[in-house]
XYZ file of C-alpha atoms in Angstrom:
656
model
C -35.311 -42.963 -75.939
C -32.995 -46.509 -75.679
C -29.747 -45.112 -76.307
C -30.100 -42.659 -72.891
C -30.267 -46.064 -70.658
C -26.824 -46.413 -70.723
C -26.974 -42.779 -67.873
C -28.934 -44.337 -65.683
C -27.476 -45.291 -62.554
C -26.737 -48.435 -61.848
C -30.304 -50.767 -59.772
C -32.119 -47.222 -61.203
C -35.834 -49.077 -61.309
C -37.765 -45.695 -61.360
C -40.269 -45.048 -63.901
C -39.886 -43.877 -66.712
C -43.091 -40.915 -65.903
C -41.269 -40.163 -63.156
C -40.190 -36.288 -62.667
C -36.729 -35.566 -62.462
C -37.648 -33.950 -58.729
C -39.226 -37.738 -57.384
C -36.163 -39.336 -58.228
C -35.103 -41.239 -55.139
C -30.832 -41.056 -54.707
C -31.107 -44.833 -52.998
C -31.133 -45.693 -56.743
C -27.373 -43.841 -57.161
C -24.506 -46.572 -57.245
C -23.320 -47.358 -53.836
C -20.085 -48.658 -53.394
C -19.222 -52.076 -50.783
C -16.041 -51.325 -49.191
C -13.888 -53.958 -47.076
C -11.637 -53.277 -45.460
C -8.965 -55.349 -43.226
C -6.189 -54.330 -40.515
C -3.392 -56.446 -40.368
C -2.012 -55.528 -36.762
C 1.775 -56.243 -35.896
C 2.046 -57.115 -32.038
C 5.437 -56.468 -31.379
C 8.071 -55.632 -28.393
C 8.189 -51.948 -29.773
C 4.278 -51.633 -31.137
C 3.543 -53.119 -27.314
C 5.752 -50.304 -25.308
C 3.999 -46.974 -24.906
C 6.217 -43.772 -26.320
C 8.122 -41.384 -23.933
C 7.088 -38.830 -21.832
C 6.140 -35.339 -23.951
C 5.068 -32.218 -22.813
C 2.280 -31.315 -25.293
C -0.403 -31.637 -24.580
C -1.888 -33.448 -27.885
C 0.313 -36.747 -27.124
C -0.640 -39.947 -26.797
C -0.363 -41.887 -23.723
C -1.531 -45.792 -25.769
C 0.805 -47.762 -26.877
C 1.227 -48.101 -31.269
C -0.780 -51.456 -30.933
C -3.865 -50.613 -28.783
C -3.942 -47.493 -30.376
C -4.577 -49.097 -33.344
C -6.979 -51.031 -32.172
C -8.684 -47.978 -30.592
C -8.453 -46.958 -34.334
C -9.922 -50.589 -35.505
C -12.904 -50.272 -33.089
C -14.109 -46.481 -33.613
C -14.062 -47.024 -37.931
C -16.617 -49.951 -36.982
C -18.862 -47.726 -35.403
C -18.945 -45.555 -37.878
C -19.580 -48.461 -40.381
C -21.613 -50.441 -38.592
C -24.629 -47.486 -38.639
C -23.626 -45.620 -42.046
C -22.421 -47.876 -44.302
C -24.478 -51.258 -43.144
C -23.154 -53.797 -45.592
C -19.593 -52.565 -45.816
C -17.004 -55.528 -44.242
C -14.517 -55.019 -41.694
C -11.747 -57.009 -40.357
C -8.538 -57.390 -37.532
C -5.715 -59.524 -37.992
C -3.423 -59.292 -35.746
C 0.523 -61.185 -37.132
C 3.456 -61.526 -34.684
C 1.776 -63.053 -31.848
C 2.425 -65.742 -29.953
C -0.910 -67.589 -30.110
C -2.936 -68.427 -33.367
C -5.832 -68.448 -35.286
C -7.310 -68.788 -38.514
C -11.488 -69.080 -39.652
C -11.765 -72.505 -38.878
C -9.680 -72.999 -36.208
C -9.972 -72.580 -32.829
C -6.815 -71.012 -30.200
C -3.637 -72.058 -30.673
C -0.694 -72.073 -27.574
C 2.483 -72.035 -30.181
C 0.777 -71.126 -33.310
C -1.827 -72.295 -35.885
C -0.553 -75.316 -38.722
C -1.676 -72.910 -41.630
C -0.748 -69.512 -40.633
C 1.693 -68.999 -37.516
C 1.840 -66.138 -35.860
C -1.657 -64.798 -37.004
C -4.402 -64.091 -35.154
C -7.676 -63.661 -36.952
C -9.384 -61.561 -33.668
C -12.649 -60.071 -36.570
C -13.027 -62.075 -39.965
C -13.928 -59.952 -42.668
C -17.949 -59.515 -42.460
C -20.788 -57.050 -42.095
C -19.820 -55.778 -38.458
C -22.540 -57.493 -35.742
C -23.156 -55.385 -32.202
C -21.122 -58.941 -30.961
C -18.350 -57.796 -33.123
C -18.419 -54.731 -31.186
C -18.502 -56.059 -27.874
C -15.938 -58.429 -28.388
C -13.407 -55.886 -29.734
C -14.924 -53.212 -26.553
C -13.129 -56.254 -24.280
C -10.087 -56.244 -26.252
C -9.686 -52.107 -26.381
C -11.404 -51.737 -22.349
C -10.126 -54.436 -20.724
C -6.089 -54.445 -20.326
C -6.500 -58.535 -18.363
C -7.966 -59.593 -22.154
C -5.248 -57.638 -23.703
C -2.467 -58.519 -22.550
C -3.793 -62.306 -22.664
C -3.727 -61.725 -25.902
C -0.920 -59.344 -27.353
C 1.979 -61.821 -26.452
C 4.546 -61.144 -28.651
C 6.240 -64.317 -30.578
C 9.936 -64.951 -29.820
C 9.416 -65.927 -33.763
C 9.940 -63.491 -36.609
C 6.370 -64.000 -38.615
C 7.064 -64.283 -42.361
C 5.196 -61.288 -44.060
C 4.095 -63.345 -47.299
C 2.579 -65.748 -45.183
C 0.452 -62.127 -43.548
C 0.021 -61.066 -47.491
C -0.799 -64.396 -48.391
C -3.640 -65.286 -45.703
C -4.883 -61.655 -46.360
C -6.085 -62.492 -49.798
C -7.663 -66.311 -48.517
C -9.345 -63.533 -46.390
C -10.539 -61.323 -49.173
C -11.116 -63.950 -51.510
C -13.475 -65.826 -49.794
C -15.442 -63.354 -47.520
C -15.512 -60.819 -50.121
C -15.301 -61.883 -53.152
C -17.131 -59.094 -55.526
C -16.543 -56.451 -53.503
C -15.413 -52.792 -55.341
C -13.330 -51.568 -53.257
C -11.384 -53.659 -50.899
C -8.602 -52.190 -48.996
C -5.515 -53.714 -46.273
C -5.028 -52.018 -43.463
C -1.076 -52.419 -43.028
C 0.046 -50.746 -39.340
C 3.550 -51.949 -37.954
C 6.869 -50.192 -37.361
C 9.526 -52.738 -38.538
C 10.689 -50.606 -41.876
C 12.518 -54.084 -42.544
C 11.105 -57.630 -41.927
C 12.966 -59.523 -44.029
C 16.554 -57.698 -43.724
C 18.985 -60.970 -43.845
C 16.290 -63.259 -45.779
C 15.925 -61.994 -49.813
C 14.633 -65.383 -50.498
C 11.608 -64.568 -48.148
C 12.072 -60.049 -48.911
C 11.403 -61.590 -52.783
C 7.971 -63.681 -51.432
C 6.429 -60.671 -49.829
C 6.767 -58.842 -52.803
C 4.682 -61.706 -55.045
C 2.322 -61.804 -52.335
C 1.487 -58.208 -52.359
C 1.531 -58.282 -56.460
C -0.891 -61.188 -55.896
C -3.289 -58.272 -53.721
C -2.588 -55.927 -55.978
C -3.461 -58.526 -58.594
C -7.690 -58.887 -56.759
C -7.829 -55.739 -56.638
C -7.007 -55.089 -53.332
C -5.195 -51.295 -52.209
C -2.529 -51.742 -49.546
C -2.315 -49.359 -47.075
C 0.988 -48.286 -44.399
C 0.225 -46.555 -41.343
C 4.245 -46.657 -40.525
C 5.138 -45.918 -36.851
C 8.178 -44.060 -35.682
C 9.703 -43.835 -32.559
C 12.031 -41.325 -31.161
C 15.515 -43.464 -31.727
C 14.050 -44.625 -35.002
C 12.692 -42.807 -38.185
C 10.493 -45.353 -40.121
C 12.087 -45.929 -43.367
C 9.609 -47.345 -45.717
C 12.472 -47.321 -48.955
C 14.283 -50.409 -46.834
C 11.848 -52.902 -48.241
C 7.738 -51.504 -48.488
C 8.538 -49.686 -51.302
C 8.393 -52.939 -53.484
C 5.258 -53.727 -51.413
C 3.457 -50.675 -51.281
C 2.630 -49.337 -54.783
C 1.112 -45.711 -55.048
C -2.054 -46.885 -56.713
C -5.763 -46.050 -56.729
C -8.228 -48.859 -57.342
C -9.829 -48.903 -60.266
C -12.771 -48.185 -59.907
C -13.243 -44.301 -60.001
C -16.612 -44.654 -57.946
C -14.729 -46.502 -54.689
C -14.232 -44.615 -51.930
C -12.102 -41.901 -51.154
C -9.003 -43.277 -49.326
C -8.947 -42.034 -45.657
C -7.612 -38.579 -45.392
C -4.229 -39.955 -42.691
C -3.313 -42.339 -45.158
C -1.362 -40.353 -47.890
C 1.254 -38.807 -45.948
C 4.838 -37.734 -46.302
C 7.530 -41.499 -46.064
C 8.714 -39.748 -42.588
C 5.732 -39.226 -41.424
C 4.458 -41.030 -38.006
C 2.045 -42.948 -37.877
C 0.789 -42.226 -34.364
C -0.377 -39.007 -35.343
C -2.474 -40.770 -38.538
C -3.805 -42.602 -36.474
C -5.191 -40.338 -34.076
C -5.933 -38.159 -36.911
C -8.053 -40.881 -38.150
C -9.514 -41.365 -34.668
C -10.750 -37.349 -34.730
C -12.318 -37.918 -37.963
C -14.000 -41.155 -37.559
C -16.401 -39.761 -35.094
C -18.270 -38.289 -37.763
C -20.496 -40.931 -39.928
C -19.012 -40.539 -43.232
C -21.149 -42.095 -46.483
C -19.459 -43.813 -49.696
C -19.657 -42.070 -52.186
C -22.275 -41.901 -55.225
C -22.056 -41.321 -58.630
C -25.293 -39.620 -59.934
C -23.973 -40.183 -63.856
C -21.912 -41.868 -65.414
C -20.627 -41.074 -68.560
C -22.262 -38.193 -69.510
C -20.532 -36.605 -73.240
C -19.474 -33.213 -72.420
C -19.756 -31.318 -76.125
C -17.090 -28.236 -76.277
C -17.911 -27.307 -79.468
C -19.382 -29.067 -82.435
C -17.754 -32.532 -82.854
C -15.520 -32.467 -79.660
C -16.825 -34.165 -77.147
C -15.233 -35.886 -73.712
C -17.031 -37.713 -71.397
C -17.442 -37.397 -67.640
C -18.696 -38.244 -64.698
C -20.878 -36.288 -61.769
C -20.784 -37.256 -57.718
C -22.274 -35.497 -55.419
C -19.721 -35.197 -52.184
C -22.018 -32.849 -50.385
C -25.410 -33.979 -49.103
C -27.071 -33.325 -45.684
C -27.059 -36.897 -43.689
C -30.744 -37.270 -41.889
C -30.889 -40.537 -39.381
C -31.744 -43.300 -42.233
C -34.351 -46.312 -41.298
C -33.772 -49.303 -43.827
C -36.253 -50.938 -43.736
C -39.577 -51.370 -41.287
C -39.781 -54.920 -39.127
C -42.541 -56.929 -38.478
C -42.701 -58.291 -34.930
C -45.425 -60.313 -34.076
C -44.490 -63.394 -35.743
C -41.957 -65.655 -33.668
C -38.927 -64.190 -34.977
C -38.463 -60.484 -36.478
C -39.149 -61.110 -40.160
C -38.859 -57.329 -43.038
C -41.893 -56.429 -44.142
C -41.820 -55.342 -47.593
C -44.803 -52.406 -48.757
C -46.441 -51.996 -51.515
C -48.732 -49.461 -52.972
C -52.137 -49.909 -54.590
C -54.198 -47.515 -56.668
C -58.426 -47.433 -55.906
C -61.328 -46.007 -57.548
C -62.685 -43.857 -54.939
C -65.848 -44.248 -55.847
C -66.084 -48.164 -55.996
C -62.971 -49.390 -54.195
C -61.786 -51.633 -57.144
C -57.725 -52.452 -57.686
C -57.196 -49.895 -60.183
C -54.170 -51.701 -63.351
C -51.007 -49.606 -63.982
C -52.209 -49.303 -67.605
C -56.163 -48.013 -66.633
C -54.526 -45.120 -64.680
C -53.570 -41.549 -66.614
C -51.757 -38.355 -65.149
C -54.338 -35.126 -66.187
C -53.726 -31.485 -65.833
C -56.086 -28.988 -64.627
C -57.034 -26.035 -67.246
C -59.312 -24.073 -67.536
C -61.876 -26.519 -64.830
C -61.007 -29.382 -66.531
C -58.808 -32.428 -66.583
C -56.215 -32.555 -69.384
C -54.793 -36.527 -69.838
C -51.752 -37.742 -71.201
C -51.230 -40.910 -72.276
C -47.564 -42.430 -70.687
C -46.083 -41.652 -74.070
C -46.864 -38.135 -74.837
C -46.009 -37.243 -71.189
C -42.252 -38.909 -72.099
C -42.628 -36.861 -75.202
C -43.383 -33.628 -73.302
C -40.529 -34.095 -71.681
C -37.842 -35.030 -74.023
C -35.590 -31.971 -74.648
C -32.495 -34.084 -75.932
C -30.282 -36.818 -74.903
C -28.223 -36.578 -71.466
C -25.728 -34.453 -72.454
C -23.867 -31.294 -70.951
C -23.049 -28.630 -73.654
C -21.129 -25.484 -73.438
C -22.863 -22.750 -74.568
C -20.456 -19.612 -73.979
C -17.780 -17.928 -70.881
C -18.313 -15.297 -69.117
C -16.295 -14.221 -65.615
C -17.031 -15.234 -62.716
C -17.683 -11.833 -61.122
C -21.095 -11.778 -62.932
C -21.702 -15.289 -61.377
C -23.512 -13.467 -58.121
C -24.377 -15.389 -54.555
C -27.924 -16.037 -54.867
C -27.988 -17.790 -58.817
C -27.264 -21.029 -57.085
C -30.876 -23.415 -56.735
C -29.604 -27.345 -56.267
C -26.883 -28.174 -54.836
C -23.577 -28.361 -57.063
C -23.042 -31.934 -58.425
C -19.049 -32.497 -59.093
C -17.435 -33.507 -62.108
C -14.331 -35.576 -63.225
C -13.264 -37.244 -66.917
C -13.633 -40.638 -67.539
C -11.657 -42.479 -70.729
C -14.380 -45.019 -70.981
C -15.896 -43.952 -73.762
C -14.080 -41.372 -75.397
C -10.430 -41.496 -75.372
C -8.410 -38.237 -74.085
C -11.448 -37.388 -72.505
C -8.913 -36.425 -68.970
C -5.927 -33.973 -71.592
C -8.923 -32.120 -72.905
C -11.311 -31.465 -68.980
C -7.564 -30.576 -67.488
C -7.115 -28.195 -70.403
C -10.595 -27.025 -69.679
C -10.160 -26.200 -66.184
C -6.421 -24.909 -65.356
C -7.557 -22.435 -68.236
C -10.515 -21.618 -67.240
C -8.926 -21.390 -63.748
C -5.852 -19.285 -64.907
C -8.920 -16.408 -66.825
C -11.491 -16.651 -63.488
C -13.749 -17.703 -66.509
C -17.297 -20.079 -65.991
C -18.286 -22.077 -68.899
C -21.717 -21.233 -69.636
C -23.685 -24.352 -70.186
C -26.963 -26.640 -71.352
C -27.736 -29.021 -68.958
C -29.626 -32.361 -68.483
C -28.153 -34.630 -65.764
C -30.917 -38.183 -66.616
C -32.769 -38.702 -68.965
C -36.714 -37.033 -68.250
C -34.996 -35.170 -66.545
C -35.731 -30.877 -67.196
C -33.118 -28.464 -68.842
C -30.953 -26.649 -67.197
C -29.047 -23.308 -67.709
C -25.938 -23.864 -65.293
C -22.536 -22.139 -64.867
C -19.490 -25.341 -65.045
C -17.051 -23.545 -62.650
C -12.971 -24.847 -62.312
C -12.347 -26.932 -59.173
C -8.919 -26.268 -57.343
C -7.097 -28.637 -55.950
C -7.714 -28.998 -52.107
C -4.720 -30.390 -49.657
C -5.338 -31.374 -45.903
C -2.832 -30.335 -43.101
C -1.031 -33.891 -43.239
C -0.311 -32.995 -47.326
C -3.615 -35.671 -48.082
C -6.003 -34.794 -51.409
C -9.324 -33.551 -49.778
C -10.870 -32.307 -52.840
C -9.159 -34.023 -56.282
C -9.339 -30.588 -59.431
C -12.088 -31.008 -61.405
C -15.216 -28.076 -62.000
C -18.860 -28.160 -60.566
C -21.705 -27.656 -62.957
C -24.050 -25.498 -60.629
C -27.541 -25.020 -62.493
C -29.002 -21.338 -62.286
C -32.061 -19.905 -61.825
C -34.446 -19.077 -65.158
C -36.769 -15.780 -65.334
C -39.962 -18.033 -63.195
C -37.713 -18.638 -60.522
C -36.758 -15.361 -59.815
C -38.943 -13.561 -57.313
C -39.300 -9.630 -56.332
C -37.449 -8.089 -53.622
C -39.855 -7.100 -50.620
C -39.426 -3.609 -49.489
C -36.642 -2.302 -47.598
C -35.761 1.319 -45.836
C -31.750 1.368 -45.487
C -30.249 2.850 -43.066
C -26.784 3.132 -43.944
C -24.519 2.816 -39.942
C -21.898 5.062 -39.847
C -18.378 4.984 -40.206
C -17.295 5.408 -36.346
C -20.228 1.535 -35.564
C -18.465 -0.144 -38.821
C -14.896 0.347 -37.429
C -15.703 -0.877 -34.132
C -17.900 -3.701 -35.254
C -14.573 -4.914 -37.481
C -12.908 -4.930 -33.915
C -15.499 -6.812 -32.661
C -15.210 -8.808 -36.335
C -11.603 -9.299 -35.733
C -11.320 -10.771 -32.453
C -13.276 -13.438 -33.542
C -11.643 -14.623 -36.627
C -11.869 -18.291 -36.600
C -8.536 -20.809 -36.462
C -6.616 -19.778 -39.980
C -9.516 -18.021 -41.271
C -11.454 -21.032 -42.071
C -14.568 -23.241 -41.784
C -13.963 -26.351 -41.441
C -17.289 -29.016 -41.027
C -15.249 -31.369 -40.108
C -14.807 -30.925 -36.882
C -18.724 -30.167 -36.081
C -20.531 -33.302 -36.593
C -24.152 -33.056 -36.438
C -25.785 -32.923 -32.810
C -28.696 -34.244 -33.654
C -27.260 -36.856 -36.273
C -25.167 -38.553 -34.153
C -26.968 -38.504 -30.456
C -29.453 -40.702 -32.508
C -26.115 -42.665 -33.622
C -25.395 -42.749 -29.511
C -28.872 -43.832 -28.375
C -29.247 -46.340 -31.465
C -25.041 -47.911 -30.179
C -26.040 -48.116 -25.907
C -29.239 -50.211 -27.553
C -27.546 -51.956 -29.792
C -24.698 -53.143 -27.189
C -26.943 -52.838 -24.475
C -24.952 -49.921 -23.177
C -26.344 -47.411 -19.995
C -28.131 -44.490 -22.160
C -26.188 -41.158 -22.016
C -27.665 -38.238 -20.436
C -27.322 -36.299 -22.807
C -25.583 -34.612 -26.355
C -22.686 -33.794 -27.869
C -22.669 -30.638 -29.296
C -19.507 -28.996 -30.206
C -22.029 -26.396 -32.009
C -22.367 -24.084 -29.018
C -20.509 -20.721 -28.883
C -17.865 -21.205 -25.957
C -19.214 -18.040 -24.461
C -15.775 -17.753 -22.521
C -13.457 -17.274 -25.073
C -15.797 -15.217 -26.806
C -16.405 -12.628 -23.138
C -12.648 -13.094 -22.883
C -11.628 -12.057 -26.844
C -14.444 -9.139 -27.884
C -16.506 -8.826 -24.305
C -15.152 -5.111 -24.019
C -14.960 -4.758 -27.573
C -18.503 -5.486 -27.829
C -20.157 -3.890 -25.244
C -18.475 -0.753 -26.297
C -19.958 -1.096 -29.693
C -23.576 -0.914 -28.147
C -22.692 1.849 -26.327
C -22.265 3.500 -29.731
C -25.137 2.516 -31.291
C -27.042 3.583 -28.096
C -25.930 7.546 -29.077
C -25.848 6.583 -32.826
C -29.037 5.236 -32.566
C -30.700 9.033 -30.762
C -28.886 11.245 -33.187
C -30.426 10.028 -35.875
C -33.477 9.885 -34.179
C -33.205 13.855 -33.981
C -32.687 14.000 -37.831
C -35.103 11.957 -38.731
C -37.566 14.065 -36.581
C -39.464 10.535 -35.613
C -38.862 7.605 -33.578
C -39.123 3.887 -35.431
C -43.129 3.496 -33.892
C -44.176 6.495 -35.351
C -41.941 5.460 -39.059
C -43.833 2.158 -38.952
C -47.124 3.385 -38.809
C -46.549 6.355 -41.500
C -46.188 3.504 -43.590
C -48.696 1.614 -42.682
C -50.794 4.884 -43.484
C -49.186 6.144 -46.815
C -51.482 6.385 -50.662
C -53.543 9.315 -49.397
C -53.611 8.621 -45.206
C -55.856 5.693 -46.480
C -54.761 2.603 -44.575
C -55.183 -1.289 -46.118
C -58.381 -2.265 -43.933
C -60.132 1.478 -44.955
C -58.914 0.371 -48.994
C -60.764 -3.347 -48.661
C -64.036 -2.098 -47.255
C -64.016 0.600 -49.723
C -64.026 -1.441 -52.588
C -67.407 -3.829 -53.022
C -67.206 -7.067 -52.410
C -63.832 -6.822 -50.216
C -64.937 -7.326 -46.873
C -68.310 -8.901 -45.232
C -70.682 -11.276 -47.310
C -71.944 -11.412 -50.904
C -75.370 -12.105 -52.389
C -75.639 -15.063 -54.900
C -76.346 -11.607 -57.879
C -73.244 -9.345 -57.076
C -71.293 -13.209 -56.496
C -72.737 -13.875 -60.215
C -71.661 -10.806 -61.865
C -68.201 -11.487 -60.540
C -68.605 -14.736 -62.363
C -69.338 -13.129 -65.667
C -66.348 -10.879 -65.313
C -64.166 -13.529 -64.545
C -62.961 -11.168 -61.321
C -63.667 -14.076 -58.967
C -60.147 -14.612 -58.323
C -59.831 -10.880 -56.988
C -62.335 -11.457 -53.520
C -60.947 -12.060 -50.335
C -60.587 -16.172 -49.212
C -62.898 -15.119 -46.045
C -65.297 -13.468 -48.480
C -65.342 -17.051 -50.723
C -65.581 -19.579 -47.911
C -68.402 -17.335 -46.462
C -70.327 -17.624 -49.496
C -69.518 -21.424 -49.659
C -70.768 -22.215 -46.575
C -74.309 -20.638 -47.635
C -74.368 -23.602 -50.427
C -73.287 -25.608 -48.496
C -69.708 -26.717 -50.848
C -66.985 -27.730 -48.877
C -64.703 -24.582 -48.301
C -61.476 -25.917 -47.068
C -57.899 -25.701 -49.657
C -56.566 -22.571 -51.535
C -58.065 -19.905 -52.988
C -57.396 -21.395 -55.928
C -59.492 -24.354 -55.175
C -62.482 -22.215 -53.861
C -62.745 -20.064 -57.122
C -63.096 -23.506 -59.028
C -65.449 -24.448 -56.425
C -67.355 -20.785 -57.229
C -67.010 -21.465 -61.038
C -68.043 -24.909 -60.997
C -71.321 -24.015 -59.079
C -72.811 -21.014 -61.498
C -71.486 -23.398 -64.276
C -73.816 -26.120 -62.806
C -76.442 -23.475 -62.116
C -76.152 -22.625 -66.213
C -74.346 -19.721 -65.711
């Protein structure tokens, strides 16, 4: 079993005897992210855009829009990712301030025209207040955002960012520099400064820092990356594949307007995103005998709930974090029981069958973790109800098997082309139950700006076993006439979503957002909001305007069709329902129960003993069992299985 340790997520301290359902997702690898905003302060960055007739046109200056974006992102990270770091560096300012310096009127000694508005650190409530004052107070912004008359060296800015990341976030998995500027050629006349900036950018990438550019275009000047930033901004990705996906507003065409990108980012950060988590790493995918590749699995979709990070004890001089512990105690003596003394037991036939931890592990061991293909089926054979648990997204990894990406891509593209799925035997991790799963190919999905929303890959969808499928309820199917169907089709067509697609990013969870808003107001000592913003409430006026008349016509048609159906069937709905309860020879449920001995009323000891000897106690009703147990002064609480066991135990103790 030691060979399977590498499949356990990092930081997973779950005991070996834990069931799969008891695995806590806090053990999954959580990525730490450090983001440093570098915002240029220049006369053009402080100039508001020209008037526009567009309803979506921005009225803010590029610099204020960037600061507002950083403010919103900080509000997000302080709640959803409390271990992530953020910082804001203004460059091109008349004032200067570094990590260990106070404000200067004409520039700092080490980094002139660079003002560290907020050092790279885990955001605190005081940091949010400071940034909020800059965003909302025009007087504070005017005093701070004063552009310098001398040009700023980009090499100096990038070197300063290098020092900040090195000192504050040396071991972070993901480190990103968000560069916001409208100057596409800062050193057009100085080749030495241009070469120096290129070297400093290379140093950042060698450190593992990814530079993301927000280009700001104006009506009279289109931002051209090729003038300078193509030598600085490398088209690369973080070295760690578990790093958070890059923000969607970053990946756009070279001619895209940075203001549009910032507004897009502002709209998306309201929905508090969490970092990606690796469910498993380097899991072998066996395509055939002797042919294996390695894949990594991710949870891309997971329901979010308000998280309580810790308990706090407030009775001392200072608040302290309380750490919980669990102790097992004997029920009769209240003696503390060591873990080595405990055995897991299962009830079978009234007896407790105990197992040692080694026996439990042997019972649960069905092989090492992995995915083994069994065969292929058409996608049409997969019913919509076959998904039991959330699907797991898998992506190739080159760590264990070189060439995994090429083989994985060939399999994924072939399945997409032929509209087929793979059926596989799937064990996610040690002690996990084996699952028959469908491997569904997933195509790449791009957003409005051409950014990648979902990468190409495959999805593991667990399929149900025969034990998991229940019988369908008895239903009476009354097909709707064609006239009703045609009229409802018109209603549906009038209420189509934009682009006929549901975009969950537009509908944040109102209960979760309300929790965050209250938490933010208390932490920042703000006024509590009056009511939550619920974007899931239907827009009744628009619905009535678009489809109100069609809905009324459909309602009148439904009433007429229902009356016609009543005449044809010869009975109304109430009579039909009563008739359904008096089938099987006219005997209803209550009379059938009364006709069966022991199914109603109280039972004597002799009759109960006969049921015990015939092993038919489980056919008695719960009220009968409870009534008999109460006459014997035996606990009558619990489920029916518990009641049956108590009756059997009583007769066994009495000797039959």
